[in-house]
């Protein structure tokens, strides 16, 4: 079931709250799509070589940006650990390492990260209750039509 989309800037959230939110959506989701500019690994495409080497992923040109690729696949324990590892600096108040990616649950988008910290989450009422029970204050999240 697709939830309501809410936008927030992850860098404005307490890092421990962001960790709770990110881990929740990582555990909940079952597929991913990630975008990288082609070329040598650098600021915008950190992790490209690791994601390209994963088994059972689909790699194709991404039409969202010239000379870039889209890698998609299942969120296995291995790929979940990769995403968490690249996001860990943000849990410590630092800049996250992945530029643009989405998580999906049964074909529906669950989480979108763009420009490292622009975040849209698709939450159900149950999701909101779960996050509230963990002390997540979502009162400043903006409902969006994204």
mmCIF file of C-alpha atoms in Angstrom:
data_model
loop_
_atom_site.group_PDB
_atom_site.id
_atom_site.type_symbol
_atom_site.label_atom_id
_atom_site.label_comp_id
_atom_site.label_asym_id
_atom_site.label_seq_id
_atom_site.Cartn_x
_atom_site.Cartn_y
_atom_site.Cartn_z
ATOM 1 C CA UNK A 1 0.000 0.000 0.000
ATOM 2 C CA UNK A 2 1.375 3.378 -0.988
ATOM 3 C CA UNK A 3 1.457 5.887 1.842
ATOM 4 C CA UNK A 4 1.319 9.677 1.893
ATOM 5 C CA UNK A 5 4.519 11.349 0.699
ATOM 6 C CA UNK A 6 6.281 13.680 3.130
ATOM 7 C CA UNK A 7 9.355 15.777 2.307
ATOM 8 C CA UNK A 8 12.083 16.806 4.721
ATOM 9 C CA UNK A 9 15.726 17.741 4.601
ATOM 10 C CA UNK A 10 17.500 14.896 6.405
ATOM 11 C CA UNK A 11 20.424 17.121 7.424
ATOM 12 C CA UNK A 12 17.974 19.151 9.563
ATOM 13 C CA UNK A 13 16.918 16.113 11.592
ATOM 14 C CA UNK A 14 18.673 14.925 14.711
ATOM 15 C CA UNK A 15 21.198 12.342 13.434
ATOM 16 C CA UNK A 16 19.883 9.673 15.815
ATOM 17 C CA UNK A 17 16.327 10.263 14.562
ATOM 18 C CA UNK A 18 17.583 10.047 10.983
ATOM 19 C CA UNK A 19 19.273 6.753 11.813
ATOM 20 C CA UNK A 20 15.995 5.377 13.222
ATOM 21 C CA UNK A 21 14.037 6.577 10.153
ATOM 22 C CA UNK A 22 16.607 5.287 7.671
ATOM 23 C CA UNK A 23 16.923 1.875 9.315
ATOM 24 C CA UNK A 24 13.135 1.565 9.455
ATOM 25 C CA UNK A 25 12.796 2.142 5.708
ATOM 26 C CA UNK A 26 15.820 -0.028 4.946
ATOM 27 C CA UNK A 27 14.304 -2.942 6.846
ATOM 28 C CA UNK A 28 10.827 -2.358 5.402
ATOM 29 C CA UNK A 29 11.840 -2.157 1.722
ATOM 30 C CA UNK A 30 12.652 -4.973 -0.682
ATOM 31 C CA UNK A 31 14.110 -3.316 -3.827
ATOM 32 C CA UNK A 32 16.349 -0.385 -4.667
ATOM 33 C CA UNK A 33 17.329 1.900 -7.512
ATOM 34 C CA UNK A 34 20.496 3.982 -7.305
ATOM 35 C CA UNK A 35 21.929 6.514 -9.755
ATOM 36 C CA UNK A 36 25.546 7.327 -10.459
ATOM 37 C CA UNK A 37 27.366 9.544 -12.944
ATOM 38 C CA UNK A 38 29.751 7.367 -14.968
ATOM 39 C CA UNK A 39 33.473 7.799 -14.504
ATOM 40 C CA UNK A 40 36.046 7.433 -11.794
ATOM 41 C CA UNK A 41 34.651 7.246 -8.304
ATOM 42 C CA UNK A 42 34.298 10.646 -6.708
ATOM 43 C CA UNK A 43 31.937 12.842 -4.704
ATOM 44 C CA UNK A 44 28.725 12.163 -6.696
ATOM 45 C CA UNK A 45 29.407 8.537 -7.495
ATOM 46 C CA UNK A 46 30.959 7.159 -4.337
ATOM 47 C CA UNK A 47 30.216 3.439 -4.227
ATOM 48 C CA UNK A 48 29.706 2.996 -7.981
ATOM 49 C CA UNK A 49 32.307 0.238 -8.269
ATOM 50 C CA UNK A 50 30.842 -1.682 -5.311
ATOM 51 C CA UNK A 51 27.264 -1.502 -6.579
ATOM 52 C CA UNK A 52 28.318 -2.452 -10.128
ATOM 53 C CA UNK A 53 29.924 -5.640 -8.798
ATOM 54 C CA UNK A 54 26.839 -6.867 -6.953
ATOM 55 C CA UNK A 55 25.297 -10.069 -8.255
ATOM 56 C CA UNK A 56 21.789 -9.996 -9.713
ATOM 57 C CA UNK A 57 21.566 -6.261 -10.374
ATOM 58 C CA UNK A 58 20.331 -4.550 -13.504
ATOM 59 C CA UNK A 59 22.560 -1.783 -14.888
ATOM 60 C CA UNK A 60 21.317 0.553 -17.600
ATOM 61 C CA UNK A 61 21.797 4.147 -18.753
ATOM 62 C CA UNK A 62 19.854 6.646 -16.660
ATOM 63 C CA UNK A 63 17.926 9.213 -18.636
ATOM 64 C CA UNK A 64 17.849 11.628 -15.680
ATOM 65 C CA UNK A 65 21.400 12.830 -16.356
ATOM 66 C CA UNK A 66 23.846 12.623 -19.236
ATOM 67 C CA UNK A 67 26.539 9.936 -18.909
ATOM 68 C CA UNK A 68 24.980 8.311 -15.868
ATOM 69 C CA UNK A 69 23.690 4.875 -14.945
ATOM 70 C CA UNK A 70 20.902 3.328 -12.933
ATOM 71 C CA UNK A 71 21.558 0.201 -10.913
ATOM 72 C CA UNK A 72 18.565 -1.684 -9.543
ATOM 73 C CA UNK A 73 18.021 -4.876 -7.647
ATOM 74 C CA UNK A 74 16.715 -6.604 -4.568
ATOM 75 C CA UNK A 75 17.504 -5.247 -1.126
ATOM 76 C CA UNK A 76 19.242 -8.298 0.282
ATOM 77 C CA UNK A 77 21.040 -8.319 3.625
ATOM 78 C CA UNK A 78 24.250 -7.514 1.701
ATOM 79 C CA UNK A 79 22.804 -4.501 -0.129
ATOM 80 C CA UNK A 80 21.017 -3.238 2.993
ATOM 81 C CA UNK A 81 24.347 -3.330 4.824
ATOM 82 C CA UNK A 82 25.942 -1.385 1.947
ATOM 83 C CA UNK A 83 23.312 1.343 2.046
ATOM 84 C CA UNK A 84 23.575 1.625 5.827
ATOM 85 C CA UNK A 85 27.369 1.801 5.602
ATOM 86 C CA UNK A 86 27.264 4.655 3.086
ATOM 87 C CA UNK A 87 24.623 6.459 5.167
ATOM 88 C CA UNK A 88 26.440 6.015 8.517
ATOM 89 C CA UNK A 89 28.303 9.365 8.354
ATOM 90 C CA UNK A 90 24.891 11.086 8.461
ATOM 91 C CA UNK A 91 24.105 9.247 11.704
ATOM 92 C CA UNK A 92 27.112 11.052 13.171
ATOM 93 C CA UNK A 93 26.081 14.499 11.885
ATOM 94 C CA UNK A 94 28.341 14.310 8.822
ATOM 95 C CA UNK A 95 27.584 14.312 5.081
ATOM 96 C CA UNK A 96 26.101 11.045 3.729
ATOM 97 C CA UNK A 97 27.919 9.365 0.862
ATOM 98 C CA UNK A 98 25.187 8.311 -1.596
ATOM 99 C CA UNK A 99 23.850 10.969 -3.938
ATOM 100 C CA UNK A 100 20.563 9.649 -5.370
ATOM 101 C CA UNK A 101 18.612 6.488 -4.612
ATOM 102 C CA UNK A 102 15.187 5.045 -3.910
ATOM 103 C CA UNK A 103 13.825 2.167 -1.897
ATOM 104 C CA UNK A 104 10.733 0.278 -2.985
ATOM 105 C CA UNK A 105 8.301 -2.000 -1.195
ATOM 106 C CA UNK A 106 6.435 -4.381 -3.463
ATOM 107 C CA UNK A 107 6.830 -2.051 -6.450
ATOM 108 C CA UNK A 108 5.802 1.133 -4.592
ATOM 109 C CA UNK A 109 8.340 3.778 -3.666
ATOM 110 C CA UNK A 110 8.987 3.926 0.077
ATOM 111 C CA UNK A 111 11.924 6.331 0.354
ATOM 112 C CA UNK A 112 13.642 8.721 -2.046
ATOM 113 C CA UNK A 113 16.956 10.461 -1.376
ATOM 114 C CA UNK A 114 18.190 13.114 -3.797
ATOM 115 C CA UNK A 115 21.117 15.517 -3.520
ATOM 116 C CA UNK A 116 22.352 13.474 -0.537
ATOM 117 C CA UNK A 117 19.851 14.936 1.983
ATOM 118 C CA UNK A 118 16.569 15.755 0.209
ATOM 119 C CA UNK A 119 14.256 13.055 1.479
ATOM 120 C CA UNK A 120 10.752 11.956 0.578
ATOM 121 C CA UNK A 121 9.219 9.108 2.540
ATOM 122 C CA UNK A 122 5.930 7.428 1.760
ATOM 123 C CA UNK A 123 4.371 6.600 5.094
ATOM 124 C CA UNK A 124 1.233 4.819 6.129
ATOM 125 C CA UNK A 125 -0.605 5.601 9.347
ATOM 126 C CA UNK A 126 1.045 2.514 10.856
ATOM 127 C CA UNK A 127 4.469 3.849 9.861
ATOM 128 C CA UNK A 128 3.754 7.176 11.551
ATOM 129 C CA UNK A 129 2.624 5.426 14.732
ATOM 130 C CA UNK A 130 5.769 3.285 14.715
ATOM 131 C CA UNK A 131 7.986 6.357 14.320
ATOM 132 C CA UNK A 132 6.045 8.316 16.965
ATOM 133 C CA UNK A 133 6.476 5.433 19.416
ATOM 134 C CA UNK A 134 10.227 5.798 18.919
ATOM 135 C CA UNK A 135 10.113 9.503 19.678
ATOM 136 C CA UNK A 136 10.461 10.735 16.095
ATOM 137 C CA UNK A 137 9.012 14.232 15.762
ATOM 138 C CA UNK A 138 7.642 14.507 12.237
ATOM 139 C CA UNK A 139 5.607 17.682 12.856
ATOM 140 C CA UNK A 140 7.827 19.766 10.549
ATOM 141 C CA UNK A 141 7.736 17.293 7.663
ATOM 142 C CA UNK A 142 5.914 18.778 4.680
ATOM 143 C CA UNK A 143 3.265 16.734 2.924
ATOM 144 C CA UNK A 144 4.069 16.783 -0.773
ATOM 145 C CA UNK A 145 2.633 15.624 -4.067
ATOM 146 C CA UNK A 146 5.997 14.153 -5.162
#
